[in-house]
Each structure stands twice: as structure tokens, then as C-alpha cells.
Coordinates of C-alpha atoms and ligand atoms in Angstrom, one line a residue:
Chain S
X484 CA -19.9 -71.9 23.1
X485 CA -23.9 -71.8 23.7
X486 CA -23.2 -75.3 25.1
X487 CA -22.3 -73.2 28.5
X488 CA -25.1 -72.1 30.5
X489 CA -23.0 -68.8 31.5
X490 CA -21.7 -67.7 28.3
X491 CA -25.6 -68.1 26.8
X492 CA -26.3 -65.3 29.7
X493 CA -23.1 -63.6 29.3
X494 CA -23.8 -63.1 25.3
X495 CA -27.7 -62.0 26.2
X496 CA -27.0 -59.6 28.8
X497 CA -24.2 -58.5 26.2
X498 CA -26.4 -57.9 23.6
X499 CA -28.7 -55.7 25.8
X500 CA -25.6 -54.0 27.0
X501 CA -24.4 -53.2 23.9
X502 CA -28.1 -51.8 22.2
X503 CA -28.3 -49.2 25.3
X504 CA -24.9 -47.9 25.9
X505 CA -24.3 -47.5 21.8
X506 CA -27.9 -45.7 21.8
X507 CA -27.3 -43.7 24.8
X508 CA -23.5 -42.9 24.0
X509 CA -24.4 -41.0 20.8
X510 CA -26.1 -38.6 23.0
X511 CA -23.1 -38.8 25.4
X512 CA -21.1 -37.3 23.0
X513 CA -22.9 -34.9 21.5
X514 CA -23.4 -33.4 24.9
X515 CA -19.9 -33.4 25.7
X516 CA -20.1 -36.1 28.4
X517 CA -17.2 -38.3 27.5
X518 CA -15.2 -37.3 31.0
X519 CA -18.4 -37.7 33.2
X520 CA -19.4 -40.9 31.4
X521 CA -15.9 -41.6 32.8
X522 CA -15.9 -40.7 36.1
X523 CA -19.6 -42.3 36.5
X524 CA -17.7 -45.3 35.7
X525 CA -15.8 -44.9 39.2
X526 CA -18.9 -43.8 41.1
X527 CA -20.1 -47.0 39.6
X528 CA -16.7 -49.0 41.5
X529 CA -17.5 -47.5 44.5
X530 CA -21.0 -48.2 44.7
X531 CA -20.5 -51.7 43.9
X532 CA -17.9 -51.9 46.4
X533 CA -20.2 -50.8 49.0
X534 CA -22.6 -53.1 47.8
X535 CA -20.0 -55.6 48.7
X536 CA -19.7 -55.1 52.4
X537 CA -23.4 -54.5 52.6
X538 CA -24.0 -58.4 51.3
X539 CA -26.1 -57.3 48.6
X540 CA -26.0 -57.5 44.9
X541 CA -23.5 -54.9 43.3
X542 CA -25.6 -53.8 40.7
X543 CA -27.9 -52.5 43.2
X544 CA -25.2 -50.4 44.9
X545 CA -23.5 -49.1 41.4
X546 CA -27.2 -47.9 40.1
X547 CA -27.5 -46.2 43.7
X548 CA -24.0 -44.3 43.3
X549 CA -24.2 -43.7 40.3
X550 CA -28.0 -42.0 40.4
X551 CA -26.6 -40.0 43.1
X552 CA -23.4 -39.3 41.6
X553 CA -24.5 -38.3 37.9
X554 CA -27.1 -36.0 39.6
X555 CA -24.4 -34.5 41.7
X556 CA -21.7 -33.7 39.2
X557 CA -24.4 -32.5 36.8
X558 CA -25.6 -30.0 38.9
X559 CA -22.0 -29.3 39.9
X560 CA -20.5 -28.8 36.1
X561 CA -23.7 -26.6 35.5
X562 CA -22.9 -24.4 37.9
X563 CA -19.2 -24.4 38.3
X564 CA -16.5 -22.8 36.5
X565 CA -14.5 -25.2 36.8
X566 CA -16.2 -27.8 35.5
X567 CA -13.4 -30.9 35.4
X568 CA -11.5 -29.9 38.7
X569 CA -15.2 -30.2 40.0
X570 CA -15.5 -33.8 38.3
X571 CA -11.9 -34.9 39.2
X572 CA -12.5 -34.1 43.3
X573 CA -16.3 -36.2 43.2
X574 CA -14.0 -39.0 41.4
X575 CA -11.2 -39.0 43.8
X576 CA -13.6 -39.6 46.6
X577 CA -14.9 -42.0 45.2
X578 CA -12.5 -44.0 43.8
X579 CA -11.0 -43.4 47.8
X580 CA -14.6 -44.7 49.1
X581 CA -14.6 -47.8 46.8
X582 CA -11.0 -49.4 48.3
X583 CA -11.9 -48.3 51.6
X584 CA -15.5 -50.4 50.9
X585 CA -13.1 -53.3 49.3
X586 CA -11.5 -53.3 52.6
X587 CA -13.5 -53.3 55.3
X588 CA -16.0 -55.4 53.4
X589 CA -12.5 -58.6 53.4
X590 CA -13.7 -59.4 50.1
X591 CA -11.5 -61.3 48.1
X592 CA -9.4 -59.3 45.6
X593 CA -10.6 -61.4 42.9
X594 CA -13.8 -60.1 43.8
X595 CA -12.7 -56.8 43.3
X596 CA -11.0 -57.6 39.9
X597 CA -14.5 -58.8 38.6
X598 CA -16.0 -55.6 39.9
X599 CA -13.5 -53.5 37.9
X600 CA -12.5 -55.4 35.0
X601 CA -15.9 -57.2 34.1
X602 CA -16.6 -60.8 34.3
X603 CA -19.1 -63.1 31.9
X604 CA -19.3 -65.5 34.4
X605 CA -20.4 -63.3 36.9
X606 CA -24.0 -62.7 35.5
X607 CA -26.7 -65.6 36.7
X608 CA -30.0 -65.8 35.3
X609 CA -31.5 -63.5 37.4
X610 CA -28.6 -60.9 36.5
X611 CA -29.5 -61.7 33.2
X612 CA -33.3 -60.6 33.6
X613 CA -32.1 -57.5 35.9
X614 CA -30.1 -56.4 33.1
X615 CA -32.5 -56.9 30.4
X616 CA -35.2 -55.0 32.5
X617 CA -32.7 -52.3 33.2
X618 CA -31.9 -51.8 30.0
X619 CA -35.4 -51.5 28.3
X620 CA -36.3 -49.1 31.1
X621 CA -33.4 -47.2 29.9
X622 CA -34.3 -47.0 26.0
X623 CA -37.4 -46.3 27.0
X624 CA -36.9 -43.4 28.9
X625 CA -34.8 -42.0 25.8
X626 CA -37.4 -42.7 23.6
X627 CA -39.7 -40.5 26.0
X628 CA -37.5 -37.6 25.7
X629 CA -36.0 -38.0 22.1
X630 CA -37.5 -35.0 20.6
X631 CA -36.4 -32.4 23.2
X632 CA -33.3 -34.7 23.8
X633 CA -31.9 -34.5 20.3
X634 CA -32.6 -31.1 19.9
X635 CA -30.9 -29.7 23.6
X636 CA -28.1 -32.7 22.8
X637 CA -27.1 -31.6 19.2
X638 CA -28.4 -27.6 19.3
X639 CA -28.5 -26.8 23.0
X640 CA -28.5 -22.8 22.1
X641 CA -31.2 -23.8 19.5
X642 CA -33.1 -25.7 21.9
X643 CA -33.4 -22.9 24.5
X644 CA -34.3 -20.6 21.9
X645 CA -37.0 -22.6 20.8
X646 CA -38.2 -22.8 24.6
X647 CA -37.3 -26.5 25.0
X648 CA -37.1 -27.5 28.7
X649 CA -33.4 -28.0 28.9
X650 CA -33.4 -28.6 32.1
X651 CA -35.4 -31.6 32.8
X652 CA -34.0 -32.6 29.8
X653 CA -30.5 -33.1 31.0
X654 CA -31.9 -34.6 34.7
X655 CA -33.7 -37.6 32.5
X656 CA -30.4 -38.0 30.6
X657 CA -28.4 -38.0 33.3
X658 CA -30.5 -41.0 35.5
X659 CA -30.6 -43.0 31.9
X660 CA -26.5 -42.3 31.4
X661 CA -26.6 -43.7 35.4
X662 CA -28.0 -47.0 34.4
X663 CA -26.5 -47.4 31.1
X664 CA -22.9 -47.3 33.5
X665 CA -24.2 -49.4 35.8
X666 CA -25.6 -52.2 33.8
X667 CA -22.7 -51.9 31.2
X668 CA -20.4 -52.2 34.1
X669 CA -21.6 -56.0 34.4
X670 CA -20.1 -57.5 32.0
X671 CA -17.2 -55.0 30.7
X672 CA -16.3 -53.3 34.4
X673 CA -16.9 -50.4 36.0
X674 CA -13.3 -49.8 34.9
X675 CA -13.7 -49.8 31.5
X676 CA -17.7 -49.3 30.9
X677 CA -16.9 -45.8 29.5
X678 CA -15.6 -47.8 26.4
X679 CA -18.9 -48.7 25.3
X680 CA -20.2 -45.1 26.5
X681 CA -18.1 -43.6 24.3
X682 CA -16.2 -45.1 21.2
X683 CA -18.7 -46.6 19.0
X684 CA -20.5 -43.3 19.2
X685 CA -17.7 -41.2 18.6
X686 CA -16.8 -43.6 15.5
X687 CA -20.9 -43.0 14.8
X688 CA -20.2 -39.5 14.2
X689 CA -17.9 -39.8 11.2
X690 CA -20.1 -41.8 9.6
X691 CA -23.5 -40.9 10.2
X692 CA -25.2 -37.5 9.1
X693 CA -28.5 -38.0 11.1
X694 CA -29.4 -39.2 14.4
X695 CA -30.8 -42.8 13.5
X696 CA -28.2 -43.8 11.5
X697 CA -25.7 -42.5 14.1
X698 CA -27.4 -44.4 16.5
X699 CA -27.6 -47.5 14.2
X700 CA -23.9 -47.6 14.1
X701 CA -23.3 -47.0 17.2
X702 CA -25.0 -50.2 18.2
X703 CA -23.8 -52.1 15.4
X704 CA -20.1 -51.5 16.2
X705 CA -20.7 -51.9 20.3
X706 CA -22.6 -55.2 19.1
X707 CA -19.2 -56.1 17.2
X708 CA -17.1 -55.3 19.9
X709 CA -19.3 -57.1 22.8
X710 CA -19.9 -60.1 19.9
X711 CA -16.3 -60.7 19.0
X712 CA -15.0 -59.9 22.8
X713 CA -16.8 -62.9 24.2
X714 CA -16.3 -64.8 21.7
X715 CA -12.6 -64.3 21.2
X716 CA -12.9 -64.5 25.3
X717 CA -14.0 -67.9 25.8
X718 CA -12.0 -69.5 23.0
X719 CA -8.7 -67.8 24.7
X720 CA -9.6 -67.6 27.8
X721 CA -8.2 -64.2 28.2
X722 CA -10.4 -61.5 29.7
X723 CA -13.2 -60.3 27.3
X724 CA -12.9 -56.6 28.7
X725 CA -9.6 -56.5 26.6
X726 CA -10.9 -57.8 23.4
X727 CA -13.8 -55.2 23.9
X728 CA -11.2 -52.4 24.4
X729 CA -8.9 -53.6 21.2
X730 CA -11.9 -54.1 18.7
X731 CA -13.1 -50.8 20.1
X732 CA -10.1 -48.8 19.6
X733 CA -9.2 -50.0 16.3
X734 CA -12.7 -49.1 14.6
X735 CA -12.5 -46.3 16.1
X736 CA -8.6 -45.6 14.9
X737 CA -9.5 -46.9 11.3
X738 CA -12.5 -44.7 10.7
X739 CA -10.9 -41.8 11.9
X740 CA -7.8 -42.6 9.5
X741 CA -10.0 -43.2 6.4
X742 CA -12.0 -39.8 8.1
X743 CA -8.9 -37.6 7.8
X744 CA -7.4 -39.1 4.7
X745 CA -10.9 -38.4 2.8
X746 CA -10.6 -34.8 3.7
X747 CA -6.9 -33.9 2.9
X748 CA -7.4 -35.5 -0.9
Chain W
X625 CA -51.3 -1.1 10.9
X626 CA -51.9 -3.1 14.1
X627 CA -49.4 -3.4 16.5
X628 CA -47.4 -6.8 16.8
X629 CA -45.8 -5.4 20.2
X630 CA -45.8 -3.0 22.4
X631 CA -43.2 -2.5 25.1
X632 CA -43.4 -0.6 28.4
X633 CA -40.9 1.2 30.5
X634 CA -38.5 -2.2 30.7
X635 CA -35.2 -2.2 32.6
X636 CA -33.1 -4.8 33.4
X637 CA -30.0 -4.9 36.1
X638 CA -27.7 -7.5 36.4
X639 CA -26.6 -6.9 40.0
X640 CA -26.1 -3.3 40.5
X641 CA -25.2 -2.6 36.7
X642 CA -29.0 -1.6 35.0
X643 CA -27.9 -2.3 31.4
X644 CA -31.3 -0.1 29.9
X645 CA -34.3 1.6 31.6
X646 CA -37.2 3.5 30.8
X647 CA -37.8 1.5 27.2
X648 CA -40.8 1.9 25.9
X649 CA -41.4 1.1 21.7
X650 CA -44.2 -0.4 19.7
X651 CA -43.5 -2.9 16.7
X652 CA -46.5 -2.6 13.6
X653 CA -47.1 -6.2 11.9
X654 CA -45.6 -6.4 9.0
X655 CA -42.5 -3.9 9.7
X656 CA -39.0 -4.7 9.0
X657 CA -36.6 -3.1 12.3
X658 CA -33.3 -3.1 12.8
X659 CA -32.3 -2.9 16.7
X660 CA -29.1 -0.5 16.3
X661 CA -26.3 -0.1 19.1
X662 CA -22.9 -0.3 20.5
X663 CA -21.4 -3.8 21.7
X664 CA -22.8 -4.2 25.7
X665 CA -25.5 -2.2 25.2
X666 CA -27.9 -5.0 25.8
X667 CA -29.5 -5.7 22.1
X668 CA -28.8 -9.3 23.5
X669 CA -30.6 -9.0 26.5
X670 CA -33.5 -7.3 25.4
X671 CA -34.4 -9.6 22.9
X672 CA -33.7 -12.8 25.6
X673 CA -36.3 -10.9 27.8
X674 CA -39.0 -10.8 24.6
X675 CA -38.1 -14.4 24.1
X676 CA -38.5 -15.3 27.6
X677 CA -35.2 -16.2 28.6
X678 CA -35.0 -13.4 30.8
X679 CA -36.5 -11.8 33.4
X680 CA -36.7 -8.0 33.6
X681 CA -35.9 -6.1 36.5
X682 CA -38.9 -3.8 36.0
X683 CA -41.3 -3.0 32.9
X684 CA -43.4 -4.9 30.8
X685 CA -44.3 -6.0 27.2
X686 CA -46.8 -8.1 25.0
X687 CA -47.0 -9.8 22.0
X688 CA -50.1 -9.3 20.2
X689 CA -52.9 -12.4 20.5
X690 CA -51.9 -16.0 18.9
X691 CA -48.4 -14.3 17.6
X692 CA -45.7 -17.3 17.0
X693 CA -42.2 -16.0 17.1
X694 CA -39.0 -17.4 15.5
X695 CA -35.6 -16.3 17.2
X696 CA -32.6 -16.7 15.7
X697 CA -29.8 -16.3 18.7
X698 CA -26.5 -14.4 18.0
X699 CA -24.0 -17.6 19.1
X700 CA -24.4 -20.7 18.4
X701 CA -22.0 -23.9 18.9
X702 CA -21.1 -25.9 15.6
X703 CA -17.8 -26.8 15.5
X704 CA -15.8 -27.9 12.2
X705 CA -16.3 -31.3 13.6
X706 CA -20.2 -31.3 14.2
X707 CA -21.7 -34.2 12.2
X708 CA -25.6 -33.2 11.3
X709 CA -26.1 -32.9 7.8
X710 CA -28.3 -29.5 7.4
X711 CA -31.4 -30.9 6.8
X712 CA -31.0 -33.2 9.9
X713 CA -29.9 -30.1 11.7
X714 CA -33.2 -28.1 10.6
X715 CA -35.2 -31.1 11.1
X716 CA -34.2 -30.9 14.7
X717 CA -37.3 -28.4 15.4
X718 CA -39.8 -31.2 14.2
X719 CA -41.1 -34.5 15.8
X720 CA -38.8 -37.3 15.8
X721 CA -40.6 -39.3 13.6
X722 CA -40.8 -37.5 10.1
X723 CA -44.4 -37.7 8.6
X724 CA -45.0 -36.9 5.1
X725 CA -46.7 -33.2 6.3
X726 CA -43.0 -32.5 8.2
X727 CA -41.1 -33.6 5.4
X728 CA -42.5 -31.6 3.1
X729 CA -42.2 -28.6 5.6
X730 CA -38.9 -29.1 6.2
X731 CA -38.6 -29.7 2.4
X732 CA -40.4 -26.2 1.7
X733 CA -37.8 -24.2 4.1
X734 CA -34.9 -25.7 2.9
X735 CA -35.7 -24.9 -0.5
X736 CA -36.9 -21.1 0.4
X737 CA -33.2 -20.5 2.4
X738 CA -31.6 -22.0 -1.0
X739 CA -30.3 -25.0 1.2
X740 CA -32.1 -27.7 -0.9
X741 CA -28.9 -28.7 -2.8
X742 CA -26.7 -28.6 -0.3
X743 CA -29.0 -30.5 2.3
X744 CA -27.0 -33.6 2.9
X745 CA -23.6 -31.4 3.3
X746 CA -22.2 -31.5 7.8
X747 CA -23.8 -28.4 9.2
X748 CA -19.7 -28.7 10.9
X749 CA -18.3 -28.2 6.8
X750 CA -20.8 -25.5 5.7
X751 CA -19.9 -22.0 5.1
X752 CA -20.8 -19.3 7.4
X753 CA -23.4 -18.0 5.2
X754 CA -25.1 -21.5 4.6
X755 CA -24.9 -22.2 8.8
X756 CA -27.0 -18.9 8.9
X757 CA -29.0 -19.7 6.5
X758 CA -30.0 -23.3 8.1
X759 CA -30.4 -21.4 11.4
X760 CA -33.1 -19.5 9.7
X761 CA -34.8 -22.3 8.1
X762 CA -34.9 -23.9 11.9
X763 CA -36.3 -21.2 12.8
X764 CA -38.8 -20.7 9.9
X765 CA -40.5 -24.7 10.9
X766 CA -42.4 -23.3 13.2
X767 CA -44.1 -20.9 11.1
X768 CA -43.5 -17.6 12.9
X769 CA -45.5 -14.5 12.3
X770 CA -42.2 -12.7 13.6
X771 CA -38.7 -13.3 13.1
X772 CA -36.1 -11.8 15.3
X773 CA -32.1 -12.1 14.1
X774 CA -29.1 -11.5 16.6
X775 CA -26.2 -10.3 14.4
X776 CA -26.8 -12.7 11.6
X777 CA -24.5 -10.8 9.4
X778 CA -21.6 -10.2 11.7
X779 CA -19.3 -12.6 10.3
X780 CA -20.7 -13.1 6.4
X781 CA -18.6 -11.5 3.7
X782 CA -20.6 -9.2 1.8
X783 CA -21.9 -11.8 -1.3
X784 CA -23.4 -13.9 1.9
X785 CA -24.7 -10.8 3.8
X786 CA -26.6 -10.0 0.5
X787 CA -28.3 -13.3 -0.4
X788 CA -28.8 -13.7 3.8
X789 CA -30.8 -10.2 3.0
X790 CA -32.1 -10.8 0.0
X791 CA -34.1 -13.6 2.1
X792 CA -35.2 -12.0 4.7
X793 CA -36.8 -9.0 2.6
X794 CA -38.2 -12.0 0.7
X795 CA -39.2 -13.4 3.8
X796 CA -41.4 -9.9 4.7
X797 CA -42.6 -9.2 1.5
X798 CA -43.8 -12.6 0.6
X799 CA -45.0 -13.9 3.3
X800 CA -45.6 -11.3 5.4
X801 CA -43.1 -11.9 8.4
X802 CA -42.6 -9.4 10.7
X803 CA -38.8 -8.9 11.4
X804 CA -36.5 -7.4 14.0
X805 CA -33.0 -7.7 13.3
X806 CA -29.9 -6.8 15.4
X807 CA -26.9 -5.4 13.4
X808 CA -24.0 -3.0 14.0
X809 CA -24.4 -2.8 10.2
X810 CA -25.7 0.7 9.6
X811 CA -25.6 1.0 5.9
X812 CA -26.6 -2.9 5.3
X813 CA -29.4 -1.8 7.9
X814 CA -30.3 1.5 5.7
X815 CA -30.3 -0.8 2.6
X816 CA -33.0 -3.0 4.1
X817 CA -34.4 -2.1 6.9
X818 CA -37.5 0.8 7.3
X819 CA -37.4 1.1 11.1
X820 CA -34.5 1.1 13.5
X821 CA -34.6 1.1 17.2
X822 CA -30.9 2.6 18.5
X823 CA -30.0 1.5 21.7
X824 CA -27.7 3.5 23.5
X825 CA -26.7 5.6 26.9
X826 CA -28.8 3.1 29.2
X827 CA -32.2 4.0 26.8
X828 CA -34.1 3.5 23.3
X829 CA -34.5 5.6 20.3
X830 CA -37.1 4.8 17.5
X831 CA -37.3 6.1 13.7
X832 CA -37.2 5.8 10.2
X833 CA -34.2 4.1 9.3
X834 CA -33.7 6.8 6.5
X835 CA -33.5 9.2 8.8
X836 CA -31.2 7.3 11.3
X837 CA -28.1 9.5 13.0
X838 CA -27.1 7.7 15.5
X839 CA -23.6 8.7 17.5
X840 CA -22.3 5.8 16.7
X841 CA -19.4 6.1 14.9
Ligands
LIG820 N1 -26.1 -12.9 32.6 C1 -25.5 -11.7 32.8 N2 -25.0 -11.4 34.0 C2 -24.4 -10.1 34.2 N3 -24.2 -9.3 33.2 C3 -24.7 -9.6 31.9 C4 -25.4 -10.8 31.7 N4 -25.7 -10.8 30.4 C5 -25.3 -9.7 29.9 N5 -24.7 -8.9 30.8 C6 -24.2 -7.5 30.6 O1 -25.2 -6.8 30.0 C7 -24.7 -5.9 29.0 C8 -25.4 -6.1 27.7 O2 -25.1 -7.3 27.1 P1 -25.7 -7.8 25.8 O3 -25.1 -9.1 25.4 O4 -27.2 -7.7 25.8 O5 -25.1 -6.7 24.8 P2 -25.3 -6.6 23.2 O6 -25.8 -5.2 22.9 O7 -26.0 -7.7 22.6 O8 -23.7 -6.6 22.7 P3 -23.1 -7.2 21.4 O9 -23.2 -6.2 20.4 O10 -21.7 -7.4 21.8 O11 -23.8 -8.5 21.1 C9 -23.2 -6.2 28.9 O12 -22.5 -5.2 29.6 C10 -23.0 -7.5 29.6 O13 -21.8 -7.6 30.2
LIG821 MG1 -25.5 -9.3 21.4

């Protein structure tokens, strides 16, 4: 399958896809961010949608949305009581703003499909070096932060105690969760980039005791999923976006089975 | 005895509701307090304002020169599920990367909070008594002169609240920590505590813990 020009880029900018959302998702769920990873996934359809009509890339117009957009609903669930009706209105609009972008943009709905269920064809070389670039920046910008950013992620009460700045903490996290959506979006959708976000991490936690390993298998099971998806992809021909969805669910599923049935013997 | 902190005419308001006013107490080094009082009557706050956390509405205090505190707040969130083993959880008040010095640090407080054996147990499946006693350790990294405890007994059954205790006493005897510890618990707090500071009706009280009468009950 490396024959193929495309599916060479598709399995690089996979790879790099896979290392940053499965580092950055173990802090995702520590922090309690599954449902904003998930609604930054919808920011993310709507700024690519807008990027659409504009003419330009949609990369560019996800990473703008979603900047915007995780800023926005961070501050919002920080301060408001109602911290998911908050989330679900900012989604709403935006979901509303990406069709109305579809549409007066006269894409092509197979245009839109690719934008919201992922496409390995759709990354060129230079998507490929975008991606890459975007995604070191990202694990870069973790490792900045990692010793204030475990501790407010895993101990936040801890953290304040301790006089950890919690606060720019959360702002450096939330621009890195922006790109990790955004670039993930690329190749699995903006539809379904929360998948990555969240599952391997959450299957990380029932495994791992510390942070490295968790973040180690993390990766490792996005890298299976991302792996096996394209793979199983381009000998099918059925979308990869499923196949990253199915592996996915079902380590997820089986870990938490062999999880619960450890602990009721 | 030198003082370790000295407080002056603090008050704090939240809106229109002043919680205390007109406090005024010194701490000696070395001394082992118990901060006595009703629910609400702002044991919480006051020690959020020493920590920082807060701001008081009027008053001030200080902490005497190159004094390192350790705070040990009275709600944390670890729920059954949280995955950190203890020591990963303790470690989390240390760099990232884990030299041999840290190690050994981290090593030495587990060990002195009786945690060593347990260390690789999820901070989610330990006892109450063995969460408190990792919050402690946490605490203990940073090497603090002074140690202040938010209800770290409340919800330990009395074997835990003894060997929590034991360790603190330990903790001031040995090694010389100063301590200030919140409780509702007067006759834990008479067993071993010297000082108390009773805070009640808006205001302070300070004493010898033997001679405590508060109107509490
Ligand atoms: N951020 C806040 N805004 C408004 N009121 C507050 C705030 N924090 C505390 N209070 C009020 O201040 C009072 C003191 O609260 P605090 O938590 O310090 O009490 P406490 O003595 O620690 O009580 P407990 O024994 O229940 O822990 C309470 O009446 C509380 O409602
Ligand atoms: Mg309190």
C-alpha cells in the first residue's frame, strides 16, 4: 500500500496524529474535558466550513475556530453554573454556522463529507508537513507545561494549594487541545476527531498507574487504531474513520470488561 | 520562642456577610495548634487567606523570614475511579523528570507517612486514612517548616485518626514542624494538640488547649 503516494502521506500524517491526540487526550480526561473535546470537534466543522467559502485551506479555518472556540467555552464553563447548557448553546451555533458556511460557500457535498468524516486522500504533501509542524508544536507546548500541567490536571485542589498557576495552565492546554482537534480532524473528521481525544486515553487509565505509562498507552492504542484503520481502509475501500471508531471502541470495551471482572473476583 | 506568625486585626466579607473581624494571634515555631470552631465559621477561609488564596477584606499577617509552608486543604477530588498509584500521586509535587535526589525524597516521605508498602496501590482504591496520609506526604516534598491540616480527621475511623496523629506529633517532635490543624475534634485535639485558637461569634480566642472551654457543644 506504500506503493501510493497518498496513502504514504495519509499513514505519516496519521502517525503524527495519533502521537499528539493520545498524549494530549490523557490530559483530556483527567481534566474532565471529554464533552468540550467534543464539541471542539464541531467548532472545528464549522471553521473548516468557513474556510471553504473563503477559498482557503480548511485546516487554517478549523485551527482559527477552534482557538477561538476552546478559549471561549473555557472561560464560559469556568465561570458558569451551568457548565454543559453553556457548551451545548456555543455548539449549536456552530454546528448552525458550519451548514450555513457549506451553503453559501456551493461546495460540493462530498466536500462536506470529507470535512466531517475524514479523508486519507485529502492530505497532499504540504498537508503532510503542516500537520507534522502542528503537531510537534503541540507536544512541545505540553512538554513546556508538564510539571504544572500534571499536577492542576490530576490534583487541581492540590495544585492550587501548592500555589501552581492554574490558570495559565488551563489557557496553554486549552490552545494545545485546539490544535490537537484541528489537526486530528484531517484525517479522522471533525466529526469524529474526539475518538482519538478521548478513548485510547480513557482505556490508558485502566492500565496505567503513572503519567508516562498512561501516556505510552495512550499512543500505542491511537497508533493501533490509526495503523489498522488505514490499513484495513485501503484494502476495503471502506472509510478509515469507521475502522478507527470500531478498533477504538472495542479496546476500549475489552479493557474495561477485563477492568471490572478483575475487581468483582 | 520566636514567632513563626503573627496575625493582625484580619477580617474578611464575602459581600455584605464579614465571616470574622478584629483577629489578631501569634503562632511560636515549633508549636502544635488546633484552629477550633463551628462549621461556617470560616477556619476555611482563614487559612486560604495565610495561604494566599484569598484576599482579606481588611487586616494583615506575616510569616516569619524564609518560612516554607505545607497545606494540606480540607476537600480534595479522588474518585474511586482515579488511576495514580500513591507514589505517582505524591510525586506530583516534584519535577517531571525524577532524579535520583527526588527519588529518594519522595522515597523518604512515603516511608515516614507509612505508605512505602502500599506505594504502587490507585490513590482511587486507598482507604481514607492512606489518601490522607499521601496528601501529607505531598505536602511534606517540599520540606515545610509549617504544616497546616484542614479537617484531616473528619472522616477517618478512630484506628486511622490515631496513626494520622501519631504522625503528625512525630512530625513536630522529630523534625521540628510547626503545625496548625483544623478539627471539630475537641478531645482528639486535647489529646494532641498544646494550643488551640477557637473561632467563633465573628472573632478568635487563643489558649492552652488544656484549658480549652469552648461553647461549643
Ligand atoms: N467564596 C465564598 N463566597 C461567599 N461566601 C463564602 C465563600 N467562601 C466561604 N464563604 C462563607 O464563609 C463562611 C465560612 O466558610 P468556611 O468554609 O471558611 O467555614 P469553615 O469554618 O471552614 O467550615 P467547615 O467546618 O464546615 O469546614 C461560610 O458561611 C461560607 O458560606
Ligand atoms: Mg472548612
Amino acid at each position: 500500500m506504500f506503493a501510493y503516494g497518498f496513502m504514504r502521506n495519509a499513514f505519516l500524517a496519521s502517525t503524527f496524529i495519533a502521537i499528539t491526540c493520545g498524549a494530549v487526550g490523557v490530559y483530556v480526561v483527567a481534566r474532565n474535558f471529554s464533552f468540550l473535546a467534543h464539541t471542539l470537534s464541531e467548532i472545528g466543522f464549522a471553521g473548516a466550513a468557513f474556510a471553504v467559502w473563503l477559498g482557503i485551506a480548511p485546516l487554517w479555518g478549523m485551527l482559527i475556530f477552534t482557538l477561538l472556540g476552546s478559549i471561549s467555552v473555557g472561560e464560559l464553563s469556568m465561570h458558569s453554573d451551568q457548565k454543559e447548557s453553556a457548551i451545548s448553546a456555543i455548539s449549536a451555533l456552530f454546528i448552525g454556522l458550519g451548514v450555513l458556511f457549506l451553503a453559501i460557500s456551493g461546495a460540493n457535498s462530498n466536500y462536506a463529507t470529507n470535512i466531517l468524516f475524514g479523508s486519507i486522500i485529502g492530505v497532499d504533501k504540504q498537508g503532510v508537513i503542516h500537520l507534522v509542524v502542528l503537531s510537534i508544536i503541540v507536544l512541545l507546548l505540553i512538554f513546556a507545561i508538564q510539571r504544572p500541567l500534571n499536577f492542576d490536571s490530576f490534583d487541581h485542589i492540590g495544585a492550587l494549594a501548592h500555589g501552581v498557576k492554574s490558570g495559565l495552565v488551563g489557557v496553554i492546554f486549552l490552545i494545545a487541545l485546539a490544535m490537537s482537534v484541528s489537526i486530528g480532524a484531517q484525517i479522522v473528521g471533525s466529526l469524529l476527531v474526539f475518538i482519538l481525544l478521548t478513548l485510547p486515553p480513557a482505556t490508558a487509565c485502566y492500565i496505567g498507574r503513572t503519567i508516562p505509562t498512561m501516556i505510552a498507552w495512550s499512543v500505542f492504542f491511537a497508533l493501533i487504531g490509526v495503523w489498522a484503520g488505514l490499513y484495513l481502509g485501503f484494502i476495503t475501500n471502506l472509510p478509515v474513520t469507521f475502522f478507527i471508531a470500531v478498533i477504538e471502541v472495542a479496546i476500549y470495551l475489552i479493557t474495561y470488561f477485563v477492568h471490572v471482572v478483575r475487581h468483582n473476583l | 520562642m520566636e514567632d513563626i506568625l503573627e496575625v493582625k486585626d484580619l477580617a474578611m466579607r464575602f459581600d455584605k456577610k464579614t465571616v470574622f473581624k478584629n483577629v489578631n494571634f501569634k503562632l511560636k515555631k515549633g508549636s502544635m495548634t488546633a484552629l477550633l470552631g463551628p462549621n461556617g465559621t470560616g477556619k476555611t477561609t482563614l487559612i486560604n487567606i495565610l495561604m494566599k488564596l484569598l484576599v482579606p477584606s481588611n487586616g494583615s499577617f506575616k510569616f516569619s523570614a524564609d518560612v516554607s509552608l505545607g497545606y494540606v486543604p480540607q476537600f480534595r477530588n479522588i474518585d474511586a475511579e482515579y488511576p495514580l498509584s500513591i507514589e505517582a500521586f505524591v510525586g506530583l509535587n516534584a519535577p517531571v523528570i525524577k532524579t535520583d535526589k527526588t527519588k529518594r525524597a519522595i522515597k523518604r516521605q512515603l516511608e515516614e507517612t507509612h505508605l512505602l508498602g502500599i506505594k504502587d496501590t490507585r490513590m482511587g482504591e486507598a482507604s481514607g486514612g492512606q489518601k490522607q496520609r499521601a496528601y501529607l506526604a505531598q505536602a511534606l516534598l517540599d520540606n515545610p517548616d509549617m504544616i497546616i491540616l484542614d479537617e484531616a480527621t473528619a472522616s477517618l475511623d478512630p484506628t486511622a485518626k490515631e496513626e494520622l496523629m501519631g504522625l503528625i506529633k512525630h512530625l513536630n517532635q522529630k523534625h521540628k514542624i510547626t503545625v496548625l490543624f483544623v478539627t471539630h475534634d475537641v478531645p482528639l485535639a486535647k489529646k494532641y494538640m498544646k494550643d488551640y485558637l477557637y473561632l467563633n461569634h465573628g472573632t478568635i480566642q487563643q489558649g492552652k488547649m488544656d484549658e480549652f472551654k469552648g461553647d461549643y457543644e
